[in-house]
mmCIF file of C-alpha atoms in Angstrom:
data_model
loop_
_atom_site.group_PDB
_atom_site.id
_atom_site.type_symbol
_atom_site.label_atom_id
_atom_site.label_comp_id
_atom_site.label_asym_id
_atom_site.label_seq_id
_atom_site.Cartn_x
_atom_site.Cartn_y
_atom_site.Cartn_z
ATOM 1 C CA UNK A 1 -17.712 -0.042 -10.587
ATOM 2 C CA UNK A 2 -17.758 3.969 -11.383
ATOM 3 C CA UNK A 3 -19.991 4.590 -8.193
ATOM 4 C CA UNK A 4 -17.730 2.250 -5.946
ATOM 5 C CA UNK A 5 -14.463 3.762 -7.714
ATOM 6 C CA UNK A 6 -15.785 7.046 -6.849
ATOM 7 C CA UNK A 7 -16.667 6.071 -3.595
ATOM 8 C CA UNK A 8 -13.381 5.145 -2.393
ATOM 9 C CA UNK A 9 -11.721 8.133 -3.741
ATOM 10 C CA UNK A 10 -13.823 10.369 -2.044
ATOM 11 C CA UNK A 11 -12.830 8.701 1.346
ATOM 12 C CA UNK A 12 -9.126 8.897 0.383
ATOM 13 C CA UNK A 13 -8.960 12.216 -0.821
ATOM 14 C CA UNK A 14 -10.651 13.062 2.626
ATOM 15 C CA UNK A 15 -7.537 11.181 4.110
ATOM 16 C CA UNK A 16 -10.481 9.121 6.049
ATOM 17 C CA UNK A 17 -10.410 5.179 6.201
ATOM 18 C CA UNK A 18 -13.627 3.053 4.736
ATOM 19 C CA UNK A 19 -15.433 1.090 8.221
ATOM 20 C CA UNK A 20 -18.019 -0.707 6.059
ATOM 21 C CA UNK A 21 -18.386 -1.866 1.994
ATOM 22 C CA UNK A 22 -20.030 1.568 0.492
ATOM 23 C CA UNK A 23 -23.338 0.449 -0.897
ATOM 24 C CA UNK A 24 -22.204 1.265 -4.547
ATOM 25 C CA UNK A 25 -19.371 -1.756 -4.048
ATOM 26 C CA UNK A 26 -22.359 -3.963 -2.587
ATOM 27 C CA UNK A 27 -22.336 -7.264 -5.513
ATOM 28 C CA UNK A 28 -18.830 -6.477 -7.228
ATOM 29 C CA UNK A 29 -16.640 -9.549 -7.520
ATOM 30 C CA UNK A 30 -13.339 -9.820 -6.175
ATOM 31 C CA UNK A 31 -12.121 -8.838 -9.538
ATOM 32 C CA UNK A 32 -13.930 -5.733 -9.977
ATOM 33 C CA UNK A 33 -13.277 -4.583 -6.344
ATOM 34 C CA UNK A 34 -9.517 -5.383 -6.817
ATOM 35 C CA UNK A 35 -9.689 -2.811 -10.441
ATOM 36 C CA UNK A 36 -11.439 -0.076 -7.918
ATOM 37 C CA UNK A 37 -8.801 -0.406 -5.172
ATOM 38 C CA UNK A 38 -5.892 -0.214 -7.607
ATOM 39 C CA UNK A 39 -7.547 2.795 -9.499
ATOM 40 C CA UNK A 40 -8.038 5.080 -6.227
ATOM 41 C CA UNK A 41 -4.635 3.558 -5.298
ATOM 42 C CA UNK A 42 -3.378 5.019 -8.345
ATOM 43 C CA UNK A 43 -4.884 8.118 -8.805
ATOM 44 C CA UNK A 44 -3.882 9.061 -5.094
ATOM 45 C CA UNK A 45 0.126 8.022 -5.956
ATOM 46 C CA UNK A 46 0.473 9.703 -9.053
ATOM 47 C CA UNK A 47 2.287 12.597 -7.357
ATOM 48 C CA UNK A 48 6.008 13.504 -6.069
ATOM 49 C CA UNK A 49 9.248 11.313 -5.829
ATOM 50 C CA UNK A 50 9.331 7.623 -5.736
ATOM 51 C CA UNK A 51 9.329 7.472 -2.165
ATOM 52 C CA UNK A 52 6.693 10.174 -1.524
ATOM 53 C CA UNK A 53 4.790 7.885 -4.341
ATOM 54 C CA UNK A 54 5.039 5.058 -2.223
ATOM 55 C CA UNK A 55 3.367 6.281 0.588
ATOM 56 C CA UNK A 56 0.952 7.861 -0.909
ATOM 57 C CA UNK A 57 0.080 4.327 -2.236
ATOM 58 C CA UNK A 58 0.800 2.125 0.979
ATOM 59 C CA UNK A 59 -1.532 4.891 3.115
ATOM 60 C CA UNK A 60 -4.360 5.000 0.375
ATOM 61 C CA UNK A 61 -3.948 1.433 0.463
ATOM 62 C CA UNK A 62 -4.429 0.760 4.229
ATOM 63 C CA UNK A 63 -7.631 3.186 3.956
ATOM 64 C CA UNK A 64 -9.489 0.256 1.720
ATOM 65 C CA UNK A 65 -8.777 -2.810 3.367
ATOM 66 C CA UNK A 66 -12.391 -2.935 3.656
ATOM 67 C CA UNK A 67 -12.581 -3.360 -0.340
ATOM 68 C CA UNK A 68 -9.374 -5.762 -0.098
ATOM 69 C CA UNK A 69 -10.931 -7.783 2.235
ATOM 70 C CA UNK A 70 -14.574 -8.149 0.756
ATOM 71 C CA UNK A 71 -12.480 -9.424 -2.222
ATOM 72 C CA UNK A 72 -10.785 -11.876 -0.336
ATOM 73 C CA UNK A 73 -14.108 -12.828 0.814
ATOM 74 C CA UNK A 74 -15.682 -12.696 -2.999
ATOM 75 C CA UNK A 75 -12.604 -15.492 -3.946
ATOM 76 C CA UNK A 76 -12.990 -17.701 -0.427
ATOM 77 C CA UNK A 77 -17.152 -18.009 -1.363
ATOM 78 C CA UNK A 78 -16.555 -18.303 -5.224
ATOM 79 C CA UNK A 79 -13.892 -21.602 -4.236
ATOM 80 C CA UNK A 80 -16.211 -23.133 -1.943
ATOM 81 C CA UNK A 81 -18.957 -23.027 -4.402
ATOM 82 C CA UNK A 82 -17.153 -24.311 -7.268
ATOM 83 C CA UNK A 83 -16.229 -27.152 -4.123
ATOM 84 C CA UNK A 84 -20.026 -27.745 -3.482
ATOM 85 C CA UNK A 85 -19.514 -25.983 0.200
ATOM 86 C CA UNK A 86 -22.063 -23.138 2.101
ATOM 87 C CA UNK A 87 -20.602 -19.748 1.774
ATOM 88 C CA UNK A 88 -21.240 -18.546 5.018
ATOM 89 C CA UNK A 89 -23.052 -14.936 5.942
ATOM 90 C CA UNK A 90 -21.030 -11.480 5.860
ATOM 91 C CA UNK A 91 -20.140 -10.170 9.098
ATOM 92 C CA UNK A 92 -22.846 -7.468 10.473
ATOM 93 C CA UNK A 93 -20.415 -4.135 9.674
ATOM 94 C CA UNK A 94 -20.178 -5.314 5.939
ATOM 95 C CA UNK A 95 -23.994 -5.955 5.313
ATOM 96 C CA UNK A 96 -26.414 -3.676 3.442
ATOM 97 C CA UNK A 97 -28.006 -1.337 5.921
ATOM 98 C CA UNK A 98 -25.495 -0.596 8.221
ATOM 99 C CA UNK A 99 -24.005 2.776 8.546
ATOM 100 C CA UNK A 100 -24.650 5.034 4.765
ATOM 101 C CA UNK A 101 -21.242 6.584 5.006
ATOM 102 C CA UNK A 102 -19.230 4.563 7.124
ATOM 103 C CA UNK A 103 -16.563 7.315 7.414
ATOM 104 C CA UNK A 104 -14.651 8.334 10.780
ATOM 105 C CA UNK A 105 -13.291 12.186 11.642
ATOM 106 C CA UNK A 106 -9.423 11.454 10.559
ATOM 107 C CA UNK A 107 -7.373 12.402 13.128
ATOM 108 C CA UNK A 108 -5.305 14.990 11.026
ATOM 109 C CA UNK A 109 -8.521 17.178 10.156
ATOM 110 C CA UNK A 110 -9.116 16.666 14.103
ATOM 111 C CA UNK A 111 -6.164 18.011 14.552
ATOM 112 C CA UNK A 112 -6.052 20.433 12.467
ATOM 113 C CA UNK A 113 -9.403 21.965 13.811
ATOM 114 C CA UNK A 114 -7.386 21.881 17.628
ATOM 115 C CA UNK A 115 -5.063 23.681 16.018
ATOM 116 C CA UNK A 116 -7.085 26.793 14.254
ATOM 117 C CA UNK A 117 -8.976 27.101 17.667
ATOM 118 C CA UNK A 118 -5.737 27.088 19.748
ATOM 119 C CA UNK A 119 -4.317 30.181 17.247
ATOM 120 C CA UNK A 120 -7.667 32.357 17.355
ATOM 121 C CA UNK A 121 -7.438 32.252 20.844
ATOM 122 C CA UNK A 122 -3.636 32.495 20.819
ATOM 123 C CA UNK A 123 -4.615 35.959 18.244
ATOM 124 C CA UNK A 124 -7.375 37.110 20.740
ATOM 125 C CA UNK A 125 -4.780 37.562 23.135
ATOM 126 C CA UNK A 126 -2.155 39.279 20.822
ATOM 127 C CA UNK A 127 -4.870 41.628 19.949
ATOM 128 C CA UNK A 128 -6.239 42.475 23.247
ATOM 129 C CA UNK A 129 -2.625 42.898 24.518
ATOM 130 C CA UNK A 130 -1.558 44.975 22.483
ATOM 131 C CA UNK A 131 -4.906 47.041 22.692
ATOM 132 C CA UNK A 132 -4.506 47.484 25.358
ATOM 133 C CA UNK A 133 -0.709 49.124 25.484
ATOM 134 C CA UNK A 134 0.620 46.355 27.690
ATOM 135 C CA UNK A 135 3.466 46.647 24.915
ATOM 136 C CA UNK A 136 4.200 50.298 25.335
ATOM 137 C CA UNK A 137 3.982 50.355 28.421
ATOM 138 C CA UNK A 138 6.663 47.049 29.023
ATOM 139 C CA UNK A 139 8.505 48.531 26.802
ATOM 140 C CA UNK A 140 8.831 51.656 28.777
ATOM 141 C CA UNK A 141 8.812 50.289 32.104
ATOM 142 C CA UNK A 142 11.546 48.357 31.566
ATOM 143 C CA UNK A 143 10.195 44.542 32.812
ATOM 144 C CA UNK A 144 8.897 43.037 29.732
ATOM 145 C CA UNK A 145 12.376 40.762 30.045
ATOM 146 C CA UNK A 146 12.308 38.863 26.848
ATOM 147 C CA UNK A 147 10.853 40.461 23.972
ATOM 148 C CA UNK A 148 11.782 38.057 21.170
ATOM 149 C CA UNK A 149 10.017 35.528 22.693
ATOM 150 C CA UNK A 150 6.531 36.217 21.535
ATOM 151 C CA UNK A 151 7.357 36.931 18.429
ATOM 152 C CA UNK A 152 9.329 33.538 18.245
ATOM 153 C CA UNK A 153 6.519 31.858 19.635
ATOM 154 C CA UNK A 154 4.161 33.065 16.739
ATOM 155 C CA UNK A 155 6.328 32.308 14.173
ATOM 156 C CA UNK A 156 7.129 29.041 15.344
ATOM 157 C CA UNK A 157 2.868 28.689 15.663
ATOM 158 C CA UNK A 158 2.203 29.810 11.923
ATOM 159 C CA UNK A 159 4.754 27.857 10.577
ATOM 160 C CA UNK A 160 3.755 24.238 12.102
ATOM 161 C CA UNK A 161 0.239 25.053 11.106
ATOM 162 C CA UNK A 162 1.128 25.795 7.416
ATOM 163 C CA UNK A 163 3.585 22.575 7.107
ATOM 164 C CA UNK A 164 0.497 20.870 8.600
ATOM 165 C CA UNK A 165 -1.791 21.748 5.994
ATOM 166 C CA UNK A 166 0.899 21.134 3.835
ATOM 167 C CA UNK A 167 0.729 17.395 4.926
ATOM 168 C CA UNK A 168 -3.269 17.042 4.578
ATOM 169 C CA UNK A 169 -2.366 17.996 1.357
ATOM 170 C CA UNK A 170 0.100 16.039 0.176
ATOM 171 C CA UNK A 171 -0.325 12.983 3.483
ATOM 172 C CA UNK A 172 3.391 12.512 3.415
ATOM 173 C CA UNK A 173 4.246 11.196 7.006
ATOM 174 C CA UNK A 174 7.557 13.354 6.888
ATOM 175 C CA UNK A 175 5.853 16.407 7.116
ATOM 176 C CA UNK A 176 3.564 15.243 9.796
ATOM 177 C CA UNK A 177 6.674 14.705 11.914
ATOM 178 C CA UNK A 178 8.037 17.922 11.043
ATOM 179 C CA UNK A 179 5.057 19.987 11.857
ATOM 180 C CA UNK A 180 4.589 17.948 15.432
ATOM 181 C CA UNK A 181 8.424 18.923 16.010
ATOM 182 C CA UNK A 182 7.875 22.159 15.648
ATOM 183 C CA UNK A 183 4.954 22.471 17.986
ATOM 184 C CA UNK A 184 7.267 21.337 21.096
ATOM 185 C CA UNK A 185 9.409 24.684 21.004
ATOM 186 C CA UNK A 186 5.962 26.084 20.183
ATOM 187 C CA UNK A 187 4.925 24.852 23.806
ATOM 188 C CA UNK A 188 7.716 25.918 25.638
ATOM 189 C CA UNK A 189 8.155 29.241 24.119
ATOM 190 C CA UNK A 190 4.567 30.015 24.933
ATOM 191 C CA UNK A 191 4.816 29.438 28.906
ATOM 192 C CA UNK A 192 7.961 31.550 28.524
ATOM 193 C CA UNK A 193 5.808 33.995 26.795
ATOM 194 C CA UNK A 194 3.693 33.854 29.983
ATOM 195 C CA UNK A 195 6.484 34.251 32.521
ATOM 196 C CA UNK A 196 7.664 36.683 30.841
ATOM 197 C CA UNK A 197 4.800 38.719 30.674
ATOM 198 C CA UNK A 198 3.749 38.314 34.411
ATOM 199 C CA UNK A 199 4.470 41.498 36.386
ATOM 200 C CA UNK A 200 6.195 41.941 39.356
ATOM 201 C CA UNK A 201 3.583 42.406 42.600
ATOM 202 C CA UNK A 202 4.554 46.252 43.476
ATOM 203 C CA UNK A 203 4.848 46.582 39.494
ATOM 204 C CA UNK A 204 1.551 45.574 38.281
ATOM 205 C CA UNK A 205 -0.883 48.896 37.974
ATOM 206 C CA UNK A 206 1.993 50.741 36.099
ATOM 207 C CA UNK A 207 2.312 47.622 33.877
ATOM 208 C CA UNK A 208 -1.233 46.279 33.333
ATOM 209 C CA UNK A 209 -3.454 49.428 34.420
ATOM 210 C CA UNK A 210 -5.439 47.708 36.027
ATOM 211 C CA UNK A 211 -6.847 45.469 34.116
ATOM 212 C CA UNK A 212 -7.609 41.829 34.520
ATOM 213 C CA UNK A 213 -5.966 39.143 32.265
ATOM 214 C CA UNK A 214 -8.136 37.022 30.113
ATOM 215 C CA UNK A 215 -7.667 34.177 32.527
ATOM 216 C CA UNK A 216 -10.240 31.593 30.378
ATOM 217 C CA UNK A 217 -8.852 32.649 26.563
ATOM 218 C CA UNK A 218 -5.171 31.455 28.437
ATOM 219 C CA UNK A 219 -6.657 28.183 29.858
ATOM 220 C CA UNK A 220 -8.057 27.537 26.320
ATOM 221 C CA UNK A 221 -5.193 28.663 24.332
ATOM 222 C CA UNK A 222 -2.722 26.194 26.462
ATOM 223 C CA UNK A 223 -4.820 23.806 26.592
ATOM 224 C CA UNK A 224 -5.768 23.825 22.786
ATOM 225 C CA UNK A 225 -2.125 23.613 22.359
ATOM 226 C CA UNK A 226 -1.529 20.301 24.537
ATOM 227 C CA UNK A 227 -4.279 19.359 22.928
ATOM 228 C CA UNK A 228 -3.152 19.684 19.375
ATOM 229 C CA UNK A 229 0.297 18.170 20.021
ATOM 230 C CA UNK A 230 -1.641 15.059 21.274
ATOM 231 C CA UNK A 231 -3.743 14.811 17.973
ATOM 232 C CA UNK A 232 -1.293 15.708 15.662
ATOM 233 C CA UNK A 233 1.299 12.956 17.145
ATOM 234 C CA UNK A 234 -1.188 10.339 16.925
ATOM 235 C CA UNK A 235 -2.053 10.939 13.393
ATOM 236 C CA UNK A 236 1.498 11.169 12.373
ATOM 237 C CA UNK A 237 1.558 7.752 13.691
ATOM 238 C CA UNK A 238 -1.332 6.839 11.546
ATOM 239 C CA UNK A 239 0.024 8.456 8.632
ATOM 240 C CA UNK A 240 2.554 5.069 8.204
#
């Protein structure tokens, strides 16, 4: 029971969701497996408000039906021997041999990877513009039209991806939501950031001197971003 107990946890901690029965649980009863379950269930609960409690509990237990339902299975075979009936074979995914781990990339971390990508090269481009003096020399030129914008736009950026983390932390679904909220403005504000910086035809040596935009980091920073709202609302969804 101590190597399937710690098993489980380690899958739940990872916010990750058990495919197959972790070799450890492999000859439990339905009784033990039901003591493992609850113990994971409540060592990953035993944090925040009632309702945050809950949550944690109903999402922890949705990530072992595997163990729930081998114990079903343990009860079903152990009535139909004390009946005199066949217990019929496990189902391939839960027999010894299949997969070692059995764990899946949660969506979250996925998401959360999309997200660290999309702000280096969101930095790389902060960094080289400014570098460069595209700043002074907007700023003196007169056409760099909305200069709150950018900043909004990374403050808006930094703060989604810290309430983010905040929810692999803590995998409350309300702070999922939050953090995929904030990423909309996030979007828009960036292809205003964009606009905004895109000079005039007879303007552009004064304002870029000549140089060439990083036309790939942009394609990779917007599309990290659409990328990362996609992720992150899908695991928000998971998250209930």
């Amino acid at each position: 029971m101590a190597g399937c107990t710690s098993a489980a946890a380690a899958v739940v901690r990872r916010h990750a969701s058990l495919t197959s029965l972790p070799s450890a649980c492999e000859g439990l009863r339905a009784g033990q497996l039901d003591r493992v379950v609850a113990t994971v269930v409540t060592e990953a609960a035993d944090h925040g408000r009632k309702v945050q409690r809950r949550h944690l509990a109903a999402a922890a237990s949705a990530r072992l039906a595997v163990l729930l339902k081998a114990a079903q299975r343990e009860r079903e075979a152990a009535a139909r021997k004390r009946h005199g009936q066949p217990s019929p074979g496990r189902p391939p995914a839960l027999r010894a041999g299949g997969p070692a781990s059995g764990y899946t990339i949660p969506v979250g971390l996925a998401a959360l990877a999309a997200w660290l990508l999309t702000a280096s090269a969101g930095a790389y481009l902060a960094f080289g513009w400014l570098a460069r003096g595209d700043l002074r020399r907007s700023l003196t030129s007169g056409r760099w039209r909305s200069p709150p914008v950018i900043l909004l736009h990374v403050g808006l950026a930094v703060t989604g991806l810290l309430t983010w983390i905040g929810f692999l932390a803590s995998g409350w679904p309300p702070v999922a939501w939050v953090a995929t909220a904030l990423l909309l403005p996030v979007l828009g504000l960036g292809m205003a950031t964009l606009l905004s910086a895109i000079p005039d035809a007879d303007a552009r040596p004064a304002v870029t001197g000549g140089s060439r935009p990083p036309v790939l980091v942009i394609v990779l920073h917007g599309g990290g971003a659409t990328v990362t709202l996609l992720l992150a609302l899908l695991a928000a969804i998971a998250a209930h």
